[in-house]
Amino acid sequence: MSDRSGMPGEGLVKGLAVTLKTMTSRSTTQQYPDVAPELPPRSRGVIALLEENCTVCMLCARECPDWCIYIDSHKEEVAVPGAARPRQRNVLDKFDIDFSLCMYCGICVEVCPFDALYWTPEFEYAEYDIKDLLHDKDHLGEWMATVPPPPAHDPHGDPSKEETTAARKAVAPARPAAVRPKPGPAAGGTTP
């Protein structure tokens, strides 16, 4: 018996070494219900909603490949002092996510331009009835308390676009205002 390297049984010996090493090490059992597991920092549990940031732009519902986000809203007129006419704004009436359909791809979190959707590490939201996996905006808002803070910026990494722009503006000298010539008689001509 020989493998690709030409040495007879070399792959067999490596496989047997892995088996023996695994057999001699103690198995570790996680005592899950009694001891909470240590999750990685970017684990995906459930999606939380920050209702104040939602502008009902519908991007999350349109981009969802499973069509599991349901949004409903109405328009309200807002009187702005000094404006010629009142403005209209969307008011969120319903924001539901059906977690029985969701595949946790995270597209909705990524496309939200106003940071209204967040990943939380909460994963214990099992239900006895599949209909109870349809969570409304109030239920989604309760998970905002469990959203971890964003990671600190890497001091050895590239600065963010906002930091670079602010630093450039702070260093740039103030430009003098452009001086325009005063209107007057043109050279060699008469004034009308």
Short mmCIF file of N, CA and C in Angstrom, two decimals, residues 32-137:
data_model
loop_
_atom_site.label_atom_id
_atom_site.label_comp_id
_atom_site.label_asym_id
_atom_site.label_seq_id
_atom_site.Cartn_x
_atom_site.Cartn_y
_atom_site.Cartn_z
N TYR A 32 -23.89 23.08 29.11
CA TYR A 32 -24.58 24.24 28.55
C TYR A 32 -25.69 24.86 29.40
N PRO A 33 -26.71 24.17 29.80
CA PRO A 33 -27.77 24.93 30.49
C PRO A 33 -27.29 25.55 31.79
N ASP A 34 -26.35 24.88 32.46
CA ASP A 34 -25.87 25.39 33.75
C ASP A 34 -24.77 26.43 33.58
N VAL A 35 -23.93 26.27 32.59
CA VAL A 35 -22.80 27.18 32.35
C VAL A 35 -22.98 27.80 30.97
N ALA A 36 -23.03 29.11 30.94
CA ALA A 36 -23.20 29.82 29.66
C ALA A 36 -21.94 29.66 28.82
N PRO A 37 -22.09 29.38 27.53
CA PRO A 37 -20.91 29.23 26.67
C PRO A 37 -20.25 30.58 26.39
N GLU A 38 -18.94 30.53 26.15
CA GLU A 38 -18.22 31.74 25.77
C GLU A 38 -18.28 31.84 24.26
N LEU A 39 -19.02 32.83 23.78
CA LEU A 39 -19.21 32.99 22.34
C LEU A 39 -18.13 33.87 21.76
N PRO A 40 -17.78 33.68 20.51
CA PRO A 40 -16.83 34.59 19.86
C PRO A 40 -17.41 36.00 19.79
N PRO A 41 -16.57 37.02 19.71
CA PRO A 41 -17.08 38.40 19.76
C PRO A 41 -18.02 38.77 18.62
N ARG A 42 -17.90 38.17 17.46
CA ARG A 42 -18.75 38.53 16.32
C ARG A 42 -19.80 37.46 16.04
N SER A 43 -20.23 36.73 17.06
CA SER A 43 -21.21 35.67 16.84
C SER A 43 -22.57 36.27 16.48
N ARG A 44 -23.31 35.55 15.66
CA ARG A 44 -24.62 36.01 15.20
C ARG A 44 -25.70 35.25 15.95
N GLY A 45 -26.44 35.95 16.74
CA GLY A 45 -27.53 35.32 17.46
C GLY A 45 -28.86 35.73 16.89
N VAL A 46 -29.29 36.91 17.23
CA VAL A 46 -30.58 37.42 16.78
C VAL A 46 -30.37 38.87 16.35
N ILE A 47 -31.29 39.40 15.56
CA ILE A 47 -31.18 40.76 15.06
C ILE A 47 -31.99 41.68 15.96
N ALA A 48 -31.38 42.77 16.39
CA ALA A 48 -32.04 43.75 17.24
C ALA A 48 -32.34 45.00 16.42
N LEU A 49 -33.38 45.73 16.82
CA LEU A 49 -33.83 46.92 16.10
C LEU A 49 -33.73 48.15 17.01
N LEU A 50 -33.06 49.18 16.52
CA LEU A 50 -33.05 50.47 17.18
C LEU A 50 -34.07 51.34 16.44
N GLU A 51 -35.27 51.40 17.00
CA GLU A 51 -36.41 51.99 16.30
C GLU A 51 -36.20 53.46 15.97
N GLU A 52 -35.50 54.20 16.80
CA GLU A 52 -35.30 55.64 16.55
C GLU A 52 -34.51 55.89 15.28
N ASN A 53 -33.66 54.96 14.89
CA ASN A 53 -32.83 55.15 13.70
C ASN A 53 -33.51 54.73 12.41
N CYS A 54 -34.60 53.98 12.51
CA CYS A 54 -35.27 53.47 11.31
C CYS A 54 -36.04 54.59 10.61
N THR A 55 -35.76 54.78 9.33
CA THR A 55 -36.44 55.81 8.53
C THR A 55 -37.43 55.20 7.55
N VAL A 56 -37.69 53.91 7.68
CA VAL A 56 -38.62 53.17 6.81
C VAL A 56 -38.17 53.29 5.35
N CYS A 57 -36.89 53.14 5.11
CA CYS A 57 -36.38 53.20 3.74
C CYS A 57 -36.63 51.89 3.00
N MET A 58 -36.95 50.83 3.71
CA MET A 58 -37.31 49.52 3.15
C MET A 58 -36.14 48.78 2.50
N LEU A 59 -34.90 49.25 2.67
CA LEU A 59 -33.77 48.56 2.06
C LEU A 59 -33.60 47.16 2.62
N CYS A 60 -33.78 47.02 3.93
CA CYS A 60 -33.59 45.70 4.54
C CYS A 60 -34.61 44.70 4.00
N ALA A 61 -35.86 45.11 3.88
CA ALA A 61 -36.91 44.21 3.39
C ALA A 61 -36.70 43.87 1.91
N ARG A 62 -36.22 44.84 1.12
CA ARG A 62 -36.01 44.58 -0.31
C ARG A 62 -34.82 43.67 -0.56
N GLU A 63 -33.78 43.80 0.26
CA GLU A 63 -32.56 43.03 0.04
C GLU A 63 -32.59 41.65 0.69
N CYS A 64 -33.56 41.40 1.55
CA CYS A 64 -33.64 40.12 2.25
C CYS A 64 -33.93 38.99 1.25
N PRO A 65 -33.04 37.99 1.14
CA PRO A 65 -33.29 36.92 0.17
C PRO A 65 -34.44 35.99 0.59
N ASP A 66 -34.79 35.98 1.87
CA ASP A 66 -35.87 35.12 2.35
C ASP A 66 -37.20 35.84 2.48
N TRP A 67 -37.21 37.12 2.30
CA TRP A 67 -38.41 37.95 2.44
C TRP A 67 -39.06 37.72 3.80
N CYS A 68 -38.27 37.79 4.84
CA CYS A 68 -38.80 37.52 6.18
C CYS A 68 -38.96 38.79 7.00
N ILE A 69 -38.76 39.97 6.40
CA ILE A 69 -38.92 41.24 7.10
C ILE A 69 -40.17 41.93 6.58
N TYR A 70 -41.06 42.29 7.50
CA TYR A 70 -42.32 42.93 7.14
C TYR A 70 -42.36 44.32 7.77
N ILE A 71 -42.53 45.35 6.94
CA ILE A 71 -42.51 46.73 7.42
C ILE A 71 -43.78 47.43 6.95
N ASP A 72 -44.35 48.23 7.85
CA ASP A 72 -45.52 49.03 7.51
C ASP A 72 -45.34 50.40 8.16
N SER A 73 -45.77 51.45 7.48
CA SER A 73 -45.60 52.80 8.01
C SER A 73 -46.70 53.71 7.50
N HIS A 74 -46.72 54.91 8.04
CA HIS A 74 -47.62 55.95 7.54
C HIS A 74 -46.85 57.27 7.54
N LYS A 75 -47.38 58.24 6.80
CA LYS A 75 -46.72 59.55 6.71
C LYS A 75 -47.38 60.53 7.67
N GLU A 76 -46.56 61.37 8.27
CA GLU A 76 -47.04 62.44 9.15
C GLU A 76 -46.47 63.75 8.65
N GLU A 77 -47.24 64.82 8.82
CA GLU A 77 -46.73 66.14 8.48
C GLU A 77 -46.07 66.74 9.71
N VAL A 78 -44.91 67.33 9.48
CA VAL A 78 -44.15 67.95 10.55
C VAL A 78 -43.98 69.42 10.20
N ALA A 79 -44.46 70.30 11.07
CA ALA A 79 -44.32 71.73 10.82
C ALA A 79 -42.92 72.17 11.24
N VAL A 80 -42.21 72.76 10.30
CA VAL A 80 -40.86 73.25 10.55
C VAL A 80 -40.94 74.76 10.62
N PRO A 81 -40.50 75.36 11.74
CA PRO A 81 -40.56 76.82 11.84
C PRO A 81 -39.72 77.48 10.76
N GLY A 82 -40.29 78.44 10.09
CA GLY A 82 -39.59 79.17 9.05
C GLY A 82 -39.69 78.55 7.68
N ALA A 83 -40.26 77.35 7.58
CA ALA A 83 -40.39 76.69 6.28
C ALA A 83 -41.68 77.14 5.60
N ALA A 84 -41.67 77.12 4.29
CA ALA A 84 -42.84 77.56 3.53
C ALA A 84 -44.01 76.60 3.67
N ARG A 85 -43.72 75.31 3.78
CA ARG A 85 -44.80 74.33 3.91
C ARG A 85 -44.33 73.23 4.85
N PRO A 86 -45.25 72.49 5.42
CA PRO A 86 -44.85 71.42 6.34
C PRO A 86 -44.18 70.26 5.58
N ARG A 87 -43.29 69.58 6.27
CA ARG A 87 -42.60 68.44 5.67
C ARG A 87 -43.30 67.16 6.07
N GLN A 88 -43.05 66.12 5.32
CA GLN A 88 -43.61 64.82 5.65
C GLN A 88 -42.49 63.87 6.06
N ARG A 89 -42.82 63.01 7.03
CA ARG A 89 -41.85 62.00 7.44
C ARG A 89 -42.57 60.69 7.65
N ASN A 90 -41.86 59.60 7.43
CA ASN A 90 -42.42 58.27 7.63
C ASN A 90 -42.37 57.90 9.10
N VAL A 91 -43.42 57.30 9.59
CA VAL A 91 -43.48 56.82 10.96
C VAL A 91 -43.65 55.30 10.92
N LEU A 92 -42.79 54.61 11.63
CA LEU A 92 -42.79 53.16 11.63
C LEU A 92 -43.97 52.62 12.43
N ASP A 93 -44.84 51.86 11.78
CA ASP A 93 -45.97 51.23 12.46
C ASP A 93 -45.66 49.78 12.81
N LYS A 94 -45.07 49.06 11.88
CA LYS A 94 -44.81 47.64 12.07
C LYS A 94 -43.45 47.29 11.51
N PHE A 95 -42.66 46.58 12.29
CA PHE A 95 -41.38 46.04 11.84
C PHE A 95 -41.27 44.65 12.44
N ASP A 96 -41.51 43.63 11.62
CA ASP A 96 -41.49 42.25 12.09
C ASP A 96 -40.43 41.47 11.33
N ILE A 97 -39.77 40.56 12.04
CA ILE A 97 -38.85 39.62 11.42
C ILE A 97 -39.31 38.23 11.78
N ASP A 98 -39.49 37.40 10.77
CA ASP A 98 -39.90 36.02 10.98
C ASP A 98 -38.64 35.16 11.03
N PHE A 99 -38.23 34.80 12.26
CA PHE A 99 -37.00 34.03 12.43
C PHE A 99 -37.15 32.56 12.05
N SER A 100 -38.37 32.12 11.76
CA SER A 100 -38.52 30.77 11.23
C SER A 100 -38.12 30.71 9.76
N LEU A 101 -38.08 31.86 9.08
CA LEU A 101 -37.65 31.93 7.69
C LEU A 101 -36.23 32.46 7.55
N CYS A 102 -35.76 33.24 8.51
CA CYS A 102 -34.46 33.91 8.42
C CYS A 102 -33.32 32.90 8.33
N MET A 103 -32.35 33.18 7.45
CA MET A 103 -31.19 32.30 7.35
C MET A 103 -29.94 32.96 7.94
N TYR A 104 -30.12 34.10 8.61
CA TYR A 104 -29.04 34.77 9.35
C TYR A 104 -27.86 35.12 8.46
N CYS A 105 -28.15 35.60 7.28
CA CYS A 105 -27.09 35.99 6.35
C CYS A 105 -26.50 37.35 6.70
N GLY A 106 -27.29 38.21 7.35
CA GLY A 106 -26.79 39.51 7.77
C GLY A 106 -26.87 40.59 6.71
N ILE A 107 -27.50 40.32 5.60
CA ILE A 107 -27.61 41.33 4.55
C ILE A 107 -28.39 42.54 5.05
N CYS A 108 -29.45 42.31 5.82
CA CYS A 108 -30.26 43.42 6.32
C CYS A 108 -29.44 44.34 7.23
N VAL A 109 -28.58 43.77 8.04
CA VAL A 109 -27.74 44.57 8.94
C VAL A 109 -26.73 45.37 8.13
N GLU A 110 -26.19 44.76 7.08
CA GLU A 110 -25.17 45.43 6.28
C GLU A 110 -25.74 46.56 5.42
N VAL A 111 -26.94 46.39 4.87
CA VAL A 111 -27.46 47.40 3.95
C VAL A 111 -28.14 48.56 4.65
N CYS A 112 -28.42 48.44 5.95
CA CYS A 112 -29.12 49.52 6.64
C CYS A 112 -28.24 50.77 6.71
N PRO A 113 -28.62 51.86 6.03
CA PRO A 113 -27.75 53.04 5.99
C PRO A 113 -27.81 53.89 7.27
N PHE A 114 -28.74 53.60 8.16
CA PHE A 114 -28.92 54.43 9.35
C PHE A 114 -28.63 53.68 10.64
N ASP A 115 -27.99 52.52 10.56
CA ASP A 115 -27.63 51.70 11.72
C ASP A 115 -28.83 51.46 12.63
N ALA A 116 -29.90 50.93 12.05
CA ALA A 116 -31.08 50.59 12.83
C ALA A 116 -31.11 49.11 13.20
N LEU A 117 -30.34 48.28 12.51
CA LEU A 117 -30.31 46.85 12.77
C LEU A 117 -28.92 46.44 13.26
N TYR A 118 -28.89 45.57 14.27
CA TYR A 118 -27.63 45.13 14.88
C TYR A 118 -27.70 43.63 15.16
N TRP A 119 -26.53 42.99 15.15
CA TRP A 119 -26.43 41.61 15.60
C TRP A 119 -26.25 41.60 17.10
N THR A 120 -26.93 40.69 17.77
CA THR A 120 -26.71 40.48 19.20
C THR A 120 -26.27 39.04 19.39
N PRO A 121 -25.54 38.75 20.46
CA PRO A 121 -25.11 37.37 20.70
C PRO A 121 -26.20 36.50 21.33
N GLU A 122 -27.39 37.02 21.52
CA GLU A 122 -28.48 36.24 22.11
C GLU A 122 -28.88 35.11 21.17
N PHE A 123 -28.90 33.90 21.68
CA PHE A 123 -29.29 32.76 20.85
C PHE A 123 -30.37 31.91 21.51
N GLU A 124 -30.77 32.26 22.70
CA GLU A 124 -31.77 31.47 23.42
C GLU A 124 -33.15 32.09 23.24
N TYR A 125 -33.72 31.91 22.09
CA TYR A 125 -35.07 32.43 21.85
C TYR A 125 -35.93 31.38 21.15
N ALA A 126 -35.71 30.13 21.52
CA ALA A 126 -36.48 29.04 20.95
C ALA A 126 -37.93 29.13 21.44
N GLU A 127 -38.83 28.67 20.62
CA GLU A 127 -40.27 28.69 20.94
C GLU A 127 -40.85 27.30 20.71
N TYR A 128 -41.95 27.01 21.39
CA TYR A 128 -42.63 25.73 21.19
C TYR A 128 -43.51 25.75 19.94
N ASP A 129 -43.95 26.93 19.55
CA ASP A 129 -44.80 27.06 18.36
C ASP A 129 -44.06 27.91 17.33
N ILE A 130 -44.05 27.47 16.09
CA ILE A 130 -43.32 28.19 15.04
C ILE A 130 -43.89 29.59 14.81
N LYS A 131 -45.17 29.80 15.11
CA LYS A 131 -45.78 31.12 14.92
C LYS A 131 -45.20 32.15 15.87
N ASP A 132 -44.63 31.70 16.99
CA ASP A 132 -44.06 32.62 17.97
C ASP A 132 -42.68 33.13 17.58
N LEU A 133 -42.13 32.63 16.48
CA LEU A 133 -40.84 33.13 16.00
C LEU A 133 -40.97 34.39 15.16
N LEU A 134 -42.17 34.89 14.98
CA LEU A 134 -42.40 36.17 14.32
C LEU A 134 -42.30 37.25 15.41
N HIS A 135 -41.20 38.01 15.39
CA HIS A 135 -40.94 38.99 16.45
C HIS A 135 -41.24 40.39 15.95
N ASP A 136 -41.96 41.16 16.76
CA ASP A 136 -42.33 42.52 16.38
C ASP A 136 -41.28 43.52 16.83
N LYS A 137 -41.51 44.80 16.53
CA LYS A 137 -40.51 45.84 16.80
C LYS A 137 -40.24 46.00 18.29
#
